[in-house]
Amino acid sequence: MKRWSKHWKASKQPRKQRKYYRNAPMAVKHKLVSAHLSKELREKYKARSFPVKKGDEVLIMRGKYKNRSGKVSRISLKTSKIFIEGLTRKKVAGTEIQFSIHPSNLKITNLNLSDQERLKALNRVLNK
């Protein structure tokens, strides 16, 4: 049986959509870990969303930490979760761990433009 196929995305069945999302290769998952841009960035880059990268400043829109902002410290493509500096929670044993958030609950307020490949991607979006 196939592990992943780009044609599964065309299906309407939720089970095949989940299969596409969970078994996608890392290059495809990187695009799936995208968050909406703030209004200022949306007007500037003429794009609604963009993949999240380490160093971006984000605002949390949903959940326990709503309206908090911080820098992205780590991204897990395997679980499609984003970790933000300063957001921790205590485990039952007393140790603190970083709190993970799904990118759909975030809004990017400031992009990390230190990567040249990311600048090229933004220019491609602008030139459309």
Short mmCIF file of N, CA and C in Angstrom, two decimals:
data_model
loop_
_atom_site.label_atom_id
_atom_site.label_comp_id
_atom_site.label_asym_id
_atom_site.label_seq_id
_atom_site.Cartn_x
_atom_site.Cartn_y
_atom_site.Cartn_z
N MET A 1 0.83 -1.18 0.00
CA MET A 1 0.00 0.00 0.00
C MET A 1 0.88 1.25 0.00
N LYS A 2 0.43 2.27 -0.71
CA LYS A 2 1.18 3.52 -0.79
C LYS A 2 1.20 4.24 0.54
N ARG A 3 2.34 4.85 0.83
CA ARG A 3 2.45 5.63 2.07
C ARG A 3 1.86 7.03 1.88
N TRP A 4 2.09 7.64 0.69
CA TRP A 4 1.60 8.99 0.45
C TRP A 4 1.48 9.24 -1.05
N SER A 5 0.46 9.98 -1.44
CA SER A 5 0.28 10.36 -2.83
C SER A 5 -0.29 11.77 -2.89
N LYS A 6 0.20 12.57 -3.83
CA LYS A 6 -0.29 13.94 -3.96
C LYS A 6 -1.74 13.98 -4.44
N HIS A 7 -2.24 12.86 -4.99
CA HIS A 7 -3.60 12.81 -5.50
C HIS A 7 -4.65 12.66 -4.40
N TRP A 8 -4.23 12.28 -3.18
CA TRP A 8 -5.17 12.13 -2.09
C TRP A 8 -5.79 13.46 -1.69
N LYS A 9 -5.09 14.55 -1.97
CA LYS A 9 -5.60 15.87 -1.60
C LYS A 9 -6.90 16.20 -2.35
N ALA A 10 -7.06 15.59 -3.50
CA ALA A 10 -8.24 15.87 -4.32
C ALA A 10 -9.51 15.21 -3.78
N SER A 11 -9.35 14.31 -2.84
CA SER A 11 -10.49 13.58 -2.30
C SER A 11 -11.32 14.46 -1.35
N LYS A 12 -12.60 14.20 -1.30
CA LYS A 12 -13.49 14.90 -0.36
C LYS A 12 -13.62 14.15 0.96
N GLN A 13 -13.21 12.89 0.95
CA GLN A 13 -13.38 12.08 2.15
C GLN A 13 -12.45 12.54 3.27
N PRO A 14 -13.01 12.82 4.45
CA PRO A 14 -12.18 13.27 5.57
C PRO A 14 -11.06 12.30 5.93
N ARG A 15 -11.32 11.00 5.83
CA ARG A 15 -10.28 10.03 6.19
C ARG A 15 -9.09 10.14 5.25
N LYS A 16 -9.34 10.40 3.96
CA LYS A 16 -8.24 10.53 3.01
C LYS A 16 -7.52 11.88 3.19
N GLN A 17 -8.26 12.91 3.60
CA GLN A 17 -7.63 14.19 3.90
C GLN A 17 -6.68 14.05 5.10
N ARG A 18 -7.14 13.33 6.13
CA ARG A 18 -6.28 13.08 7.29
C ARG A 18 -5.07 12.26 6.91
N LYS A 19 -5.26 11.27 6.06
CA LYS A 19 -4.17 10.42 5.60
C LYS A 19 -3.14 11.24 4.82
N TYR A 20 -3.61 12.13 3.96
CA TYR A 20 -2.73 13.02 3.19
C TYR A 20 -1.90 13.89 4.13
N TYR A 21 -2.56 14.48 5.10
CA TYR A 21 -1.92 15.41 6.03
C TYR A 21 -0.90 14.71 6.92
N ARG A 22 -1.25 13.55 7.45
CA ARG A 22 -0.38 12.87 8.42
C ARG A 22 0.79 12.15 7.78
N ASN A 23 0.63 11.66 6.56
CA ASN A 23 1.69 10.90 5.91
C ASN A 23 2.50 11.71 4.91
N ALA A 24 2.25 13.00 4.84
CA ALA A 24 2.95 13.85 3.87
C ALA A 24 4.44 13.92 4.18
N PRO A 25 5.29 14.05 3.14
CA PRO A 25 6.72 14.23 3.40
C PRO A 25 6.99 15.60 4.01
N MET A 26 8.17 15.76 4.59
CA MET A 26 8.49 16.99 5.33
C MET A 26 8.40 18.25 4.46
N ALA A 27 8.76 18.15 3.18
CA ALA A 27 8.71 19.31 2.30
C ALA A 27 7.27 19.80 2.12
N VAL A 28 6.33 18.88 2.07
CA VAL A 28 4.91 19.24 1.94
C VAL A 28 4.37 19.70 3.29
N LYS A 29 4.78 19.04 4.36
CA LYS A 29 4.31 19.41 5.69
C LYS A 29 4.72 20.82 6.06
N HIS A 30 5.88 21.26 5.57
CA HIS A 30 6.34 22.62 5.87
C HIS A 30 5.32 23.65 5.37
N LYS A 31 4.74 23.41 4.19
CA LYS A 31 3.73 24.32 3.67
C LYS A 31 2.43 24.24 4.47
N LEU A 32 2.15 23.05 5.01
CA LEU A 32 0.92 22.85 5.78
C LEU A 32 1.00 23.52 7.15
N VAL A 33 2.21 23.80 7.63
CA VAL A 33 2.39 24.48 8.92
C VAL A 33 2.45 25.98 8.64
N SER A 34 1.34 26.52 8.16
CA SER A 34 1.23 27.94 7.83
C SER A 34 0.24 28.62 8.76
N ALA A 35 0.46 29.92 8.96
CA ALA A 35 -0.44 30.72 9.79
C ALA A 35 -0.82 31.98 9.03
N HIS A 36 -1.93 32.57 9.41
CA HIS A 36 -2.38 33.81 8.79
C HIS A 36 -1.41 34.94 9.11
N LEU A 37 -1.33 35.89 8.21
CA LEU A 37 -0.52 37.09 8.43
C LEU A 37 -1.39 38.18 9.03
N SER A 38 -0.78 39.10 9.78
CA SER A 38 -1.52 40.23 10.33
C SER A 38 -1.95 41.14 9.17
N LYS A 39 -2.86 42.07 9.43
CA LYS A 39 -3.38 42.93 8.37
C LYS A 39 -2.28 43.73 7.69
N GLU A 40 -1.32 44.23 8.48
CA GLU A 40 -0.23 45.03 7.90
C GLU A 40 0.62 44.17 6.96
N LEU A 41 0.97 42.96 7.41
CA LEU A 41 1.78 42.07 6.57
C LEU A 41 1.00 41.59 5.36
N ARG A 42 -0.30 41.39 5.53
CA ARG A 42 -1.13 40.95 4.42
C ARG A 42 -1.17 42.00 3.31
N GLU A 43 -1.27 43.27 3.71
CA GLU A 43 -1.27 44.34 2.72
C GLU A 43 0.10 44.49 2.07
N LYS A 44 1.15 44.33 2.85
CA LYS A 44 2.51 44.51 2.36
C LYS A 44 2.92 43.41 1.38
N TYR A 45 2.64 42.14 1.72
CA TYR A 45 3.08 41.02 0.90
C TYR A 45 1.99 40.44 0.01
N LYS A 46 0.77 40.94 0.12
CA LYS A 46 -0.35 40.50 -0.70
C LYS A 46 -0.55 38.98 -0.65
N ALA A 47 -0.47 38.46 0.56
CA ALA A 47 -0.71 37.03 0.80
C ALA A 47 -1.49 36.91 2.10
N ARG A 48 -2.34 35.91 2.18
CA ARG A 48 -3.16 35.71 3.38
C ARG A 48 -2.40 34.95 4.46
N SER A 49 -1.63 33.93 4.05
CA SER A 49 -0.89 33.12 5.01
C SER A 49 0.49 32.80 4.48
N PHE A 50 1.35 32.32 5.38
CA PHE A 50 2.72 31.99 5.01
C PHE A 50 3.23 30.95 6.00
N PRO A 51 4.12 30.05 5.56
CA PRO A 51 4.66 29.05 6.50
C PRO A 51 5.41 29.70 7.66
N VAL A 52 5.20 29.17 8.86
CA VAL A 52 5.83 29.70 10.07
C VAL A 52 7.28 29.21 10.12
N LYS A 53 8.16 30.08 10.58
CA LYS A 53 9.57 29.74 10.68
C LYS A 53 10.09 30.18 12.04
N LYS A 54 11.14 29.53 12.51
CA LYS A 54 11.76 29.88 13.79
C LYS A 54 12.20 31.34 13.75
N GLY A 55 11.86 32.08 14.79
CA GLY A 55 12.21 33.50 14.87
C GLY A 55 11.07 34.44 14.51
N ASP A 56 9.99 33.93 13.93
CA ASP A 56 8.82 34.77 13.64
C ASP A 56 8.16 35.19 14.94
N GLU A 57 7.58 36.39 14.94
CA GLU A 57 6.77 36.82 16.08
C GLU A 57 5.32 36.51 15.76
N VAL A 58 4.65 35.85 16.70
CA VAL A 58 3.27 35.43 16.48
C VAL A 58 2.38 35.89 17.63
N LEU A 59 1.10 36.01 17.31
CA LEU A 59 0.07 36.33 18.30
C LEU A 59 -0.86 35.13 18.38
N ILE A 60 -1.14 34.68 19.60
CA ILE A 60 -2.02 33.53 19.79
C ILE A 60 -3.47 34.02 19.76
N MET A 61 -4.28 33.40 18.91
CA MET A 61 -5.65 33.85 18.69
C MET A 61 -6.68 33.00 19.44
N ARG A 62 -6.34 31.76 19.79
CA ARG A 62 -7.30 30.87 20.42
C ARG A 62 -6.65 30.14 21.59
N GLY A 63 -7.47 29.70 22.51
CA GLY A 63 -7.02 28.83 23.59
C GLY A 63 -6.69 29.55 24.89
N LYS A 64 -6.04 28.83 25.76
CA LYS A 64 -5.72 29.30 27.11
C LYS A 64 -4.82 30.53 27.10
N TYR A 65 -3.92 30.62 26.13
CA TYR A 65 -2.96 31.72 26.05
C TYR A 65 -3.36 32.78 25.03
N LYS A 66 -4.64 32.95 24.79
CA LYS A 66 -5.16 33.91 23.82
C LYS A 66 -4.63 35.32 24.10
N ASN A 67 -4.34 36.07 23.03
CA ASN A 67 -3.85 37.45 23.05
C ASN A 67 -2.42 37.59 23.57
N ARG A 68 -1.70 36.49 23.74
CA ARG A 68 -0.29 36.56 24.10
C ARG A 68 0.54 36.50 22.83
N SER A 69 1.69 37.13 22.86
CA SER A 69 2.55 37.08 21.70
C SER A 69 3.95 36.67 22.12
N GLY A 70 4.73 36.20 21.16
CA GLY A 70 6.09 35.78 21.43
C GLY A 70 6.77 35.29 20.17
N LYS A 71 8.04 34.95 20.31
CA LYS A 71 8.82 34.46 19.19
C LYS A 71 8.72 32.93 19.12
N VAL A 72 8.73 32.42 17.90
CA VAL A 72 8.71 30.98 17.69
C VAL A 72 10.09 30.43 18.02
N SER A 73 10.14 29.47 18.94
CA SER A 73 11.42 28.89 19.35
C SER A 73 11.70 27.57 18.64
N ARG A 74 10.64 26.84 18.28
CA ARG A 74 10.83 25.53 17.66
C ARG A 74 9.57 25.15 16.92
N ILE A 75 9.73 24.39 15.84
CA ILE A 75 8.60 23.89 15.07
C ILE A 75 8.76 22.39 14.92
N SER A 76 7.71 21.65 15.22
CA SER A 76 7.72 20.20 15.04
C SER A 76 6.87 19.87 13.81
N LEU A 77 7.54 19.52 12.71
CA LEU A 77 6.80 19.16 11.51
C LEU A 77 6.12 17.81 11.66
N LYS A 78 6.68 16.95 12.49
CA LYS A 78 6.11 15.62 12.70
C LYS A 78 4.72 15.72 13.32
N THR A 79 4.55 16.60 14.31
CA THR A 79 3.27 16.75 14.97
C THR A 79 2.50 17.99 14.51
N SER A 80 3.10 18.80 13.62
CA SER A 80 2.51 20.05 13.13
C SER A 80 2.19 21.01 14.27
N LYS A 81 3.11 21.13 15.20
CA LYS A 81 2.94 22.02 16.35
C LYS A 81 4.06 23.05 16.40
N ILE A 82 3.74 24.19 17.01
CA ILE A 82 4.69 25.29 17.13
C ILE A 82 4.90 25.61 18.60
N PHE A 83 6.15 25.82 18.98
CA PHE A 83 6.52 26.15 20.35
C PHE A 83 6.96 27.61 20.40
N ILE A 84 6.45 28.36 21.40
CA ILE A 84 6.72 29.78 21.52
C ILE A 84 7.49 30.05 22.80
N GLU A 85 8.48 30.95 22.70
CA GLU A 85 9.31 31.29 23.86
C GLU A 85 8.44 31.85 24.98
N GLY A 86 8.68 31.39 26.19
CA GLY A 86 7.97 31.91 27.35
C GLY A 86 6.67 31.21 27.68
N LEU A 87 6.18 30.34 26.80
CA LEU A 87 4.94 29.61 27.08
C LEU A 87 5.29 28.23 27.60
N THR A 88 5.14 28.05 28.90
CA THR A 88 5.42 26.75 29.51
C THR A 88 4.24 26.33 30.37
N ARG A 89 4.20 25.05 30.65
CA ARG A 89 3.21 24.54 31.58
C ARG A 89 3.90 23.51 32.47
N LYS A 90 3.34 23.29 33.66
CA LYS A 90 3.92 22.34 34.61
C LYS A 90 3.31 20.98 34.43
N LYS A 91 4.17 19.97 34.47
CA LYS A 91 3.70 18.59 34.45
C LYS A 91 3.36 18.19 35.88
N VAL A 92 2.72 17.07 36.03
CA VAL A 92 2.32 16.58 37.35
C VAL A 92 3.54 16.38 38.24
N ALA A 93 4.65 15.95 37.64
CA ALA A 93 5.89 15.70 38.40
C ALA A 93 6.57 17.00 38.84
N GLY A 94 6.11 18.15 38.28
CA GLY A 94 6.68 19.43 38.67
C GLY A 94 7.62 20.04 37.65
N THR A 95 8.03 19.27 36.65
CA THR A 95 8.92 19.82 35.62
C THR A 95 8.12 20.68 34.65
N GLU A 96 8.80 21.68 34.10
CA GLU A 96 8.14 22.56 33.14
C GLU A 96 8.50 22.14 31.73
N ILE A 97 7.48 22.16 30.86
CA ILE A 97 7.70 21.86 29.45
C ILE A 97 7.10 22.99 28.62
N GLN A 98 7.61 23.11 27.38
CA GLN A 98 7.06 24.13 26.50
C GLN A 98 5.69 23.71 26.01
N PHE A 99 4.80 24.69 25.89
CA PHE A 99 3.44 24.47 25.45
C PHE A 99 3.42 24.53 23.92
N SER A 100 2.78 23.57 23.27
CA SER A 100 2.72 23.55 21.81
C SER A 100 1.35 24.02 21.32
N ILE A 101 1.36 24.70 20.18
CA ILE A 101 0.13 25.26 19.61
C ILE A 101 0.07 24.93 18.13
N HIS A 102 -1.12 24.64 17.65
CA HIS A 102 -1.32 24.38 16.22
C HIS A 102 -1.26 25.71 15.46
N PRO A 103 -0.67 25.74 14.26
CA PRO A 103 -0.52 27.00 13.53
C PRO A 103 -1.84 27.68 13.14
N SER A 104 -2.94 26.94 13.11
CA SER A 104 -4.22 27.56 12.76
C SER A 104 -4.71 28.49 13.86
N ASN A 105 -4.13 28.39 15.06
CA ASN A 105 -4.52 29.24 16.18
C ASN A 105 -3.59 30.43 16.35
N LEU A 106 -2.74 30.69 15.37
CA LEU A 106 -1.76 31.76 15.46
C LEU A 106 -1.95 32.78 14.35
N LYS A 107 -1.38 33.97 14.56
CA LYS A 107 -1.31 35.00 13.54
C LYS A 107 0.12 35.53 13.55
N ILE A 108 0.76 35.57 12.39
CA ILE A 108 2.13 36.07 12.30
C ILE A 108 2.08 37.60 12.30
N THR A 109 2.81 38.22 13.25
CA THR A 109 2.84 39.67 13.34
C THR A 109 4.14 40.27 12.81
N ASN A 110 5.22 39.46 12.79
CA ASN A 110 6.50 39.93 12.28
C ASN A 110 7.25 38.74 11.71
N LEU A 111 7.70 38.87 10.46
CA LEU A 111 8.40 37.76 9.80
C LEU A 111 9.90 37.83 10.06
N ASN A 112 10.52 36.67 10.20
CA ASN A 112 11.97 36.55 10.31
C ASN A 112 12.52 36.48 8.89
N LEU A 113 13.17 37.56 8.44
CA LEU A 113 13.63 37.63 7.05
C LEU A 113 15.14 37.43 6.92
N SER A 114 15.76 36.73 7.87
CA SER A 114 17.19 36.49 7.81
C SER A 114 17.55 35.42 6.77
N ASP A 115 16.59 34.59 6.39
CA ASP A 115 16.82 33.51 5.43
C ASP A 115 16.59 34.03 4.00
N GLN A 116 17.59 33.86 3.14
CA GLN A 116 17.50 34.35 1.76
C GLN A 116 16.45 33.58 0.95
N GLU A 117 16.30 32.29 1.23
CA GLU A 117 15.30 31.49 0.52
C GLU A 117 13.88 31.99 0.83
N ARG A 118 13.68 32.42 2.06
CA ARG A 118 12.36 32.93 2.44
C ARG A 118 12.07 34.26 1.74
N LEU A 119 13.09 35.09 1.59
CA LEU A 119 12.93 36.35 0.85
C LEU A 119 12.56 36.07 -0.61
N LYS A 120 13.18 35.07 -1.19
CA LYS A 120 12.85 34.70 -2.57
C LYS A 120 11.40 34.24 -2.67
N ALA A 121 10.95 33.47 -1.68
CA ALA A 121 9.57 32.98 -1.68
C ALA A 121 8.59 34.15 -1.56
N LEU A 122 8.92 35.13 -0.71
CA LEU A 122 8.06 36.31 -0.58
C LEU A 122 8.02 37.10 -1.87
N ASN A 123 9.15 37.21 -2.55
CA ASN A 123 9.19 37.93 -3.82
C ASN A 123 8.37 37.21 -4.89
N ARG A 124 8.38 35.86 -4.86
CA ARG A 124 7.54 35.11 -5.80
C ARG A 124 6.07 35.41 -5.56
N VAL A 125 5.68 35.50 -4.29
CA VAL A 125 4.28 35.79 -3.95
C VAL A 125 3.92 37.20 -4.40
N LEU A 126 4.84 38.15 -4.21
CA LEU A 126 4.60 39.54 -4.60
C LEU A 126 4.47 39.72 -6.10
N ASN A 127 5.21 38.93 -6.87
CA ASN A 127 5.22 39.09 -8.33
C ASN A 127 4.07 38.41 -9.03
N LYS A 128 3.21 37.69 -8.30
CA LYS A 128 2.05 37.03 -8.93
C LYS A 128 1.06 38.02 -9.43
#
